[in-house]
Amino acid sequence: MWLVFVFFIFVIIGLLLSNINLVIRKIIFDEKHHEFNIDINFLFFKIIRIFSIHFDMNGVYFLNKKISYKKIITSEKFKTLKLDVKKTEVNEFIQILKELKIKINKAKFSLKIGAEDIFLTSLLVVIISSFISILFRIKFIEFNLKNINYHILPEFNKFKIQFDGNITISLSVFLIIKIILKNLYEKKKHNSKILPKSIRIEN
């Protein structure tokens, strides 16, 4: 009995100290070649990989099973999915991002950007470089500056987006659970304030 209790406590602590890592390794889109390589890893105690979800051009891989994108798109849940973004929902999303305390553990990559027009290529390089610089100034995202090294290069006279390297984004399972429980509590609290209309009975 004690062993079961100790094991249960160990699992709970392990989950609370776990991370979900998003790892981006390769993205290529040009006139002849399309490829990407993205992983979502669940790390028990932040070091032991329990499972992972892999994304590439062929589909989604989870627990040694492949799910094609065609199957996902043609599913009933996807068909009934509606995107109705409101201003309040955007503000709530930004607040959630702040509470998540996103960490970028590694950002070592080269990014090649190209368009058929030379001016447009130069403009895209400037815009993306500026966006990354602004990203590093966002206070609610933490960075490991020792593991950040990137190059943005222009590819003239042809359409091309090529990312090679490694970007690792880390989320705390504890904070995810905390946010979910907080939202559930606020919804329950809000619903409890909504009282049914009183029914007037006349004799």
Protein backbone atom coordinates (compact mmCIF):
# COMPACT_ATOMS: atom_id res chain seq x y z
CA MET A 1 0.00 0.00 0.00
CA TRP A 2 2.80 2.38 0.91
CA LEU A 3 4.63 1.58 -2.30
CA VAL A 4 1.53 2.50 -4.32
CA PHE A 5 1.18 5.76 -2.37
CA VAL A 6 4.87 6.64 -2.84
CA PHE A 7 4.66 5.79 -6.55
CA PHE A 8 1.53 7.96 -6.90
CA ILE A 9 3.26 10.91 -5.20
CA PHE A 10 6.33 10.37 -7.40
CA VAL A 11 4.19 10.46 -10.57
CA ILE A 12 2.33 13.62 -9.43
CA ILE A 13 5.59 15.44 -8.61
CA GLY A 14 7.10 14.22 -11.90
CA LEU A 15 4.15 15.58 -13.89
CA LEU A 16 4.27 18.95 -12.13
CA LEU A 17 7.99 19.20 -12.88
CA SER A 18 7.60 18.10 -16.50
CA ASN A 19 7.88 20.13 -19.68
CA ILE A 20 6.32 20.08 -23.12
CA ASN A 21 8.91 21.00 -25.75
CA LEU A 22 8.23 22.16 -29.29
CA VAL A 23 11.24 21.46 -31.51
CA ILE A 24 11.46 22.93 -35.02
CA ARG A 25 14.30 21.46 -37.10
CA LYS A 26 13.54 22.04 -40.76
CA ILE A 27 11.09 23.98 -42.92
CA ILE A 28 11.59 24.19 -46.69
CA PHE A 29 9.15 25.64 -49.21
CA ASP A 30 10.22 26.49 -52.72
CA GLU A 31 9.01 25.88 -56.27
CA LYS A 32 10.19 22.25 -56.35
CA HIS A 33 10.61 21.11 -52.77
CA HIS A 34 8.32 21.10 -49.71
CA GLU A 35 9.50 19.70 -46.40
CA PHE A 36 9.21 20.31 -42.68
CA ASN A 37 10.26 18.50 -39.51
CA ILE A 38 8.60 19.42 -36.19
CA ASP A 39 8.35 17.51 -32.89
CA ILE A 40 6.32 17.96 -29.71
CA ASN A 41 7.99 16.11 -26.82
CA PHE A 42 6.65 15.39 -23.32
CA LEU A 43 9.60 15.35 -20.90
CA PHE A 44 8.99 13.72 -17.52
CA PHE A 45 11.01 15.56 -14.85
CA LYS A 46 12.16 17.75 -17.80
CA ILE A 47 14.64 15.09 -18.96
CA ILE A 48 12.89 11.75 -19.67
CA ARG A 49 10.96 11.70 -22.95
CA ILE A 50 7.72 9.81 -22.35
CA PHE A 51 6.19 10.33 -25.79
CA SER A 52 6.46 12.59 -28.80
CA ILE A 53 4.32 13.80 -31.70
CA HIS A 54 6.13 14.16 -35.01
CA PHE A 55 4.99 16.28 -37.96
CA ASP A 56 6.34 16.09 -41.49
CA MET A 57 5.02 16.24 -45.07
CA ASN A 58 3.65 12.70 -44.88
CA GLY A 59 1.48 13.22 -41.81
CA VAL A 60 1.37 13.17 -38.02
CA TYR A 61 3.10 10.35 -36.10
CA PHE A 62 2.02 9.47 -32.57
CA LEU A 63 2.72 6.23 -30.66
CA ASN A 64 4.03 4.56 -33.84
CA LYS A 65 0.81 5.40 -35.66
CA LYS A 66 0.60 7.63 -38.73
CA ILE A 67 -2.34 9.97 -39.27
CA SER A 68 -2.56 11.58 -42.70
CA TYR A 69 -3.45 15.27 -43.03
CA LYS A 70 -6.23 14.27 -45.43
CA LYS A 71 -7.84 12.19 -42.69
CA ILE A 72 -7.62 15.12 -40.26
CA ILE A 73 -9.06 17.65 -42.74
CA THR A 74 -11.94 15.36 -43.77
CA SER A 75 -12.88 14.47 -40.18
CA GLU A 76 -16.22 15.71 -38.82
CA LYS A 77 -14.57 17.63 -35.97
CA PHE A 78 -12.41 19.58 -38.42
CA LYS A 79 -15.39 20.34 -40.69
CA THR A 80 -17.41 21.72 -37.78
CA LEU A 81 -14.47 23.81 -36.55
CA LYS A 82 -15.29 27.51 -36.80
CA LEU A 83 -12.87 30.33 -36.28
CA ASP A 84 -14.69 33.30 -34.84
CA VAL A 85 -11.97 35.39 -33.23
CA LYS A 86 -13.15 38.23 -31.03
CA LYS A 87 -11.15 41.04 -29.48
CA THR A 88 -11.78 39.72 -25.96
CA GLU A 89 -10.55 36.27 -26.99
CA VAL A 90 -7.35 37.79 -28.41
CA ASN A 91 -6.74 39.62 -25.12
CA GLU A 92 -7.39 36.42 -23.17
CA PHE A 93 -4.95 34.54 -25.43
CA ILE A 94 -2.22 37.16 -24.81
CA GLN A 95 -2.86 36.91 -21.06
CA ILE A 96 -2.52 33.11 -21.22
CA LEU A 97 0.80 33.48 -23.09
CA LYS A 98 2.04 35.75 -20.30
CA GLU A 99 1.01 33.26 -17.62
CA LEU A 100 2.64 30.34 -19.47
CA LYS A 101 6.09 31.97 -19.17
CA ILE A 102 7.31 30.54 -22.46
CA LYS A 103 11.01 29.66 -22.59
CA ILE A 104 13.08 29.50 -25.76
CA ASN A 105 15.90 27.16 -24.72
CA LYS A 106 17.63 27.11 -28.09
CA ALA A 107 17.47 29.11 -31.31
CA LYS A 108 20.36 28.17 -33.58
CA PHE A 109 19.36 28.30 -37.22
CA SER A 110 19.85 29.75 -40.67
CA LEU A 111 16.88 31.16 -42.56
CA LYS A 112 16.94 31.77 -46.31
CA ILE A 113 14.21 33.99 -47.72
CA GLY A 114 13.68 34.54 -51.42
CA ALA A 115 11.24 36.07 -53.87
CA GLU A 116 11.33 36.60 -57.62
CA ASP A 117 11.65 40.35 -57.08
CA ILE A 118 14.94 41.67 -55.61
CA PHE A 119 13.26 44.55 -53.77
CA LEU A 120 10.63 42.24 -52.22
CA THR A 121 13.34 39.82 -51.10
CA SER A 122 15.29 42.61 -49.39
CA LEU A 123 12.10 43.92 -47.78
CA LEU A 124 11.18 40.46 -46.43
CA VAL A 125 14.64 40.03 -44.90
CA VAL A 126 14.33 43.40 -43.14
CA ILE A 127 10.79 42.66 -41.86
CA ILE A 128 11.70 39.20 -40.52
CA SER A 129 14.92 40.50 -38.91
CA SER A 130 12.95 43.29 -37.23
CA PHE A 131 10.27 40.84 -36.04
CA ILE A 132 12.87 38.56 -34.42
CA SER A 133 14.49 41.58 -32.73
CA ILE A 134 11.09 42.64 -31.33
CA LEU A 135 10.45 39.05 -30.18
CA PHE A 136 13.59 39.16 -28.07
CA ARG A 137 12.23 42.26 -26.31
CA ILE A 138 8.96 40.64 -25.22
CA LYS A 139 9.10 40.45 -21.44
CA PHE A 140 6.92 37.37 -20.93
CA ILE A 141 9.17 35.17 -23.10
CA GLU A 142 12.40 33.91 -21.52
CA PHE A 143 15.53 33.29 -23.58
CA ASN A 144 18.74 31.40 -23.03
CA LEU A 145 21.02 33.91 -24.74
CA LYS A 146 23.95 31.46 -24.77
CA ASN A 147 22.00 29.18 -27.12
CA ILE A 148 20.80 31.85 -29.56
CA ASN A 149 22.63 32.21 -32.86
CA TYR A 150 20.92 32.77 -36.20
CA HIS A 151 21.50 34.04 -39.74
CA ILE A 152 18.92 35.44 -42.14
CA LEU A 153 20.08 35.29 -45.75
CA PRO A 154 18.46 36.53 -48.98
CA GLU A 155 17.88 34.25 -51.99
CA PHE A 156 17.39 36.50 -55.00
CA ASN A 157 15.34 35.84 -58.15
CA LYS A 158 13.47 32.79 -56.82
CA PHE A 159 10.79 31.95 -54.29
CA LYS A 160 12.26 30.16 -51.28
CA ILE A 161 11.74 29.71 -47.55
CA GLN A 162 14.36 27.47 -45.98
CA PHE A 163 14.85 27.02 -42.25
CA ASP A 164 17.65 24.73 -41.04
CA GLY A 165 18.70 24.36 -37.43
CA ASN A 166 16.97 23.97 -34.10
CA ILE A 167 14.43 26.06 -32.21
CA THR A 168 13.34 24.55 -28.88
CA ILE A 169 10.38 26.16 -27.11
CA SER A 170 9.56 24.90 -23.61
CA LEU A 171 6.27 25.03 -21.67
CA SER A 172 5.80 24.06 -18.03
CA VAL A 173 3.16 21.35 -17.42
CA PHE A 174 2.58 22.84 -13.95
CA LEU A 175 1.66 26.24 -15.43
CA ILE A 176 -0.57 24.62 -18.08
CA ILE A 177 -2.49 22.72 -15.37
CA LYS A 178 -2.68 25.87 -13.26
CA ILE A 179 -4.19 27.88 -16.12
CA ILE A 180 -6.71 25.13 -16.96
CA LEU A 181 -7.86 24.88 -13.33
CA LYS A 182 -8.06 28.67 -13.06
CA ASN A 183 -10.25 28.93 -16.17
CA LEU A 184 -12.52 26.11 -14.95
CA TYR A 185 -12.90 27.86 -11.59
CA GLU A 186 -13.71 31.21 -13.22
CA LYS A 187 -16.31 29.59 -15.51
CA LYS A 188 -17.93 27.82 -12.57
CA LYS A 189 -17.93 31.07 -10.58
CA HIS A 190 -19.46 32.96 -13.51
CA ASN A 191 -22.17 30.34 -14.05
CA SER A 192 -23.08 30.36 -10.34
CA LYS A 193 -23.82 34.10 -10.56
CA ILE A 194 -26.36 33.55 -13.34
CA LEU A 195 -29.61 32.90 -11.49
CA PRO A 196 -32.77 31.67 -13.21
CA LYS A 197 -35.49 34.22 -13.71
CA SER A 198 -38.02 34.27 -10.89
CA ILE A 199 -41.44 32.91 -11.69
CA ARG A 200 -44.32 34.98 -10.41
CA ILE A 201 -47.36 33.00 -9.26
CA GLU A 202 -50.66 34.82 -8.94
CA ASN A 203 -53.49 33.48 -6.81
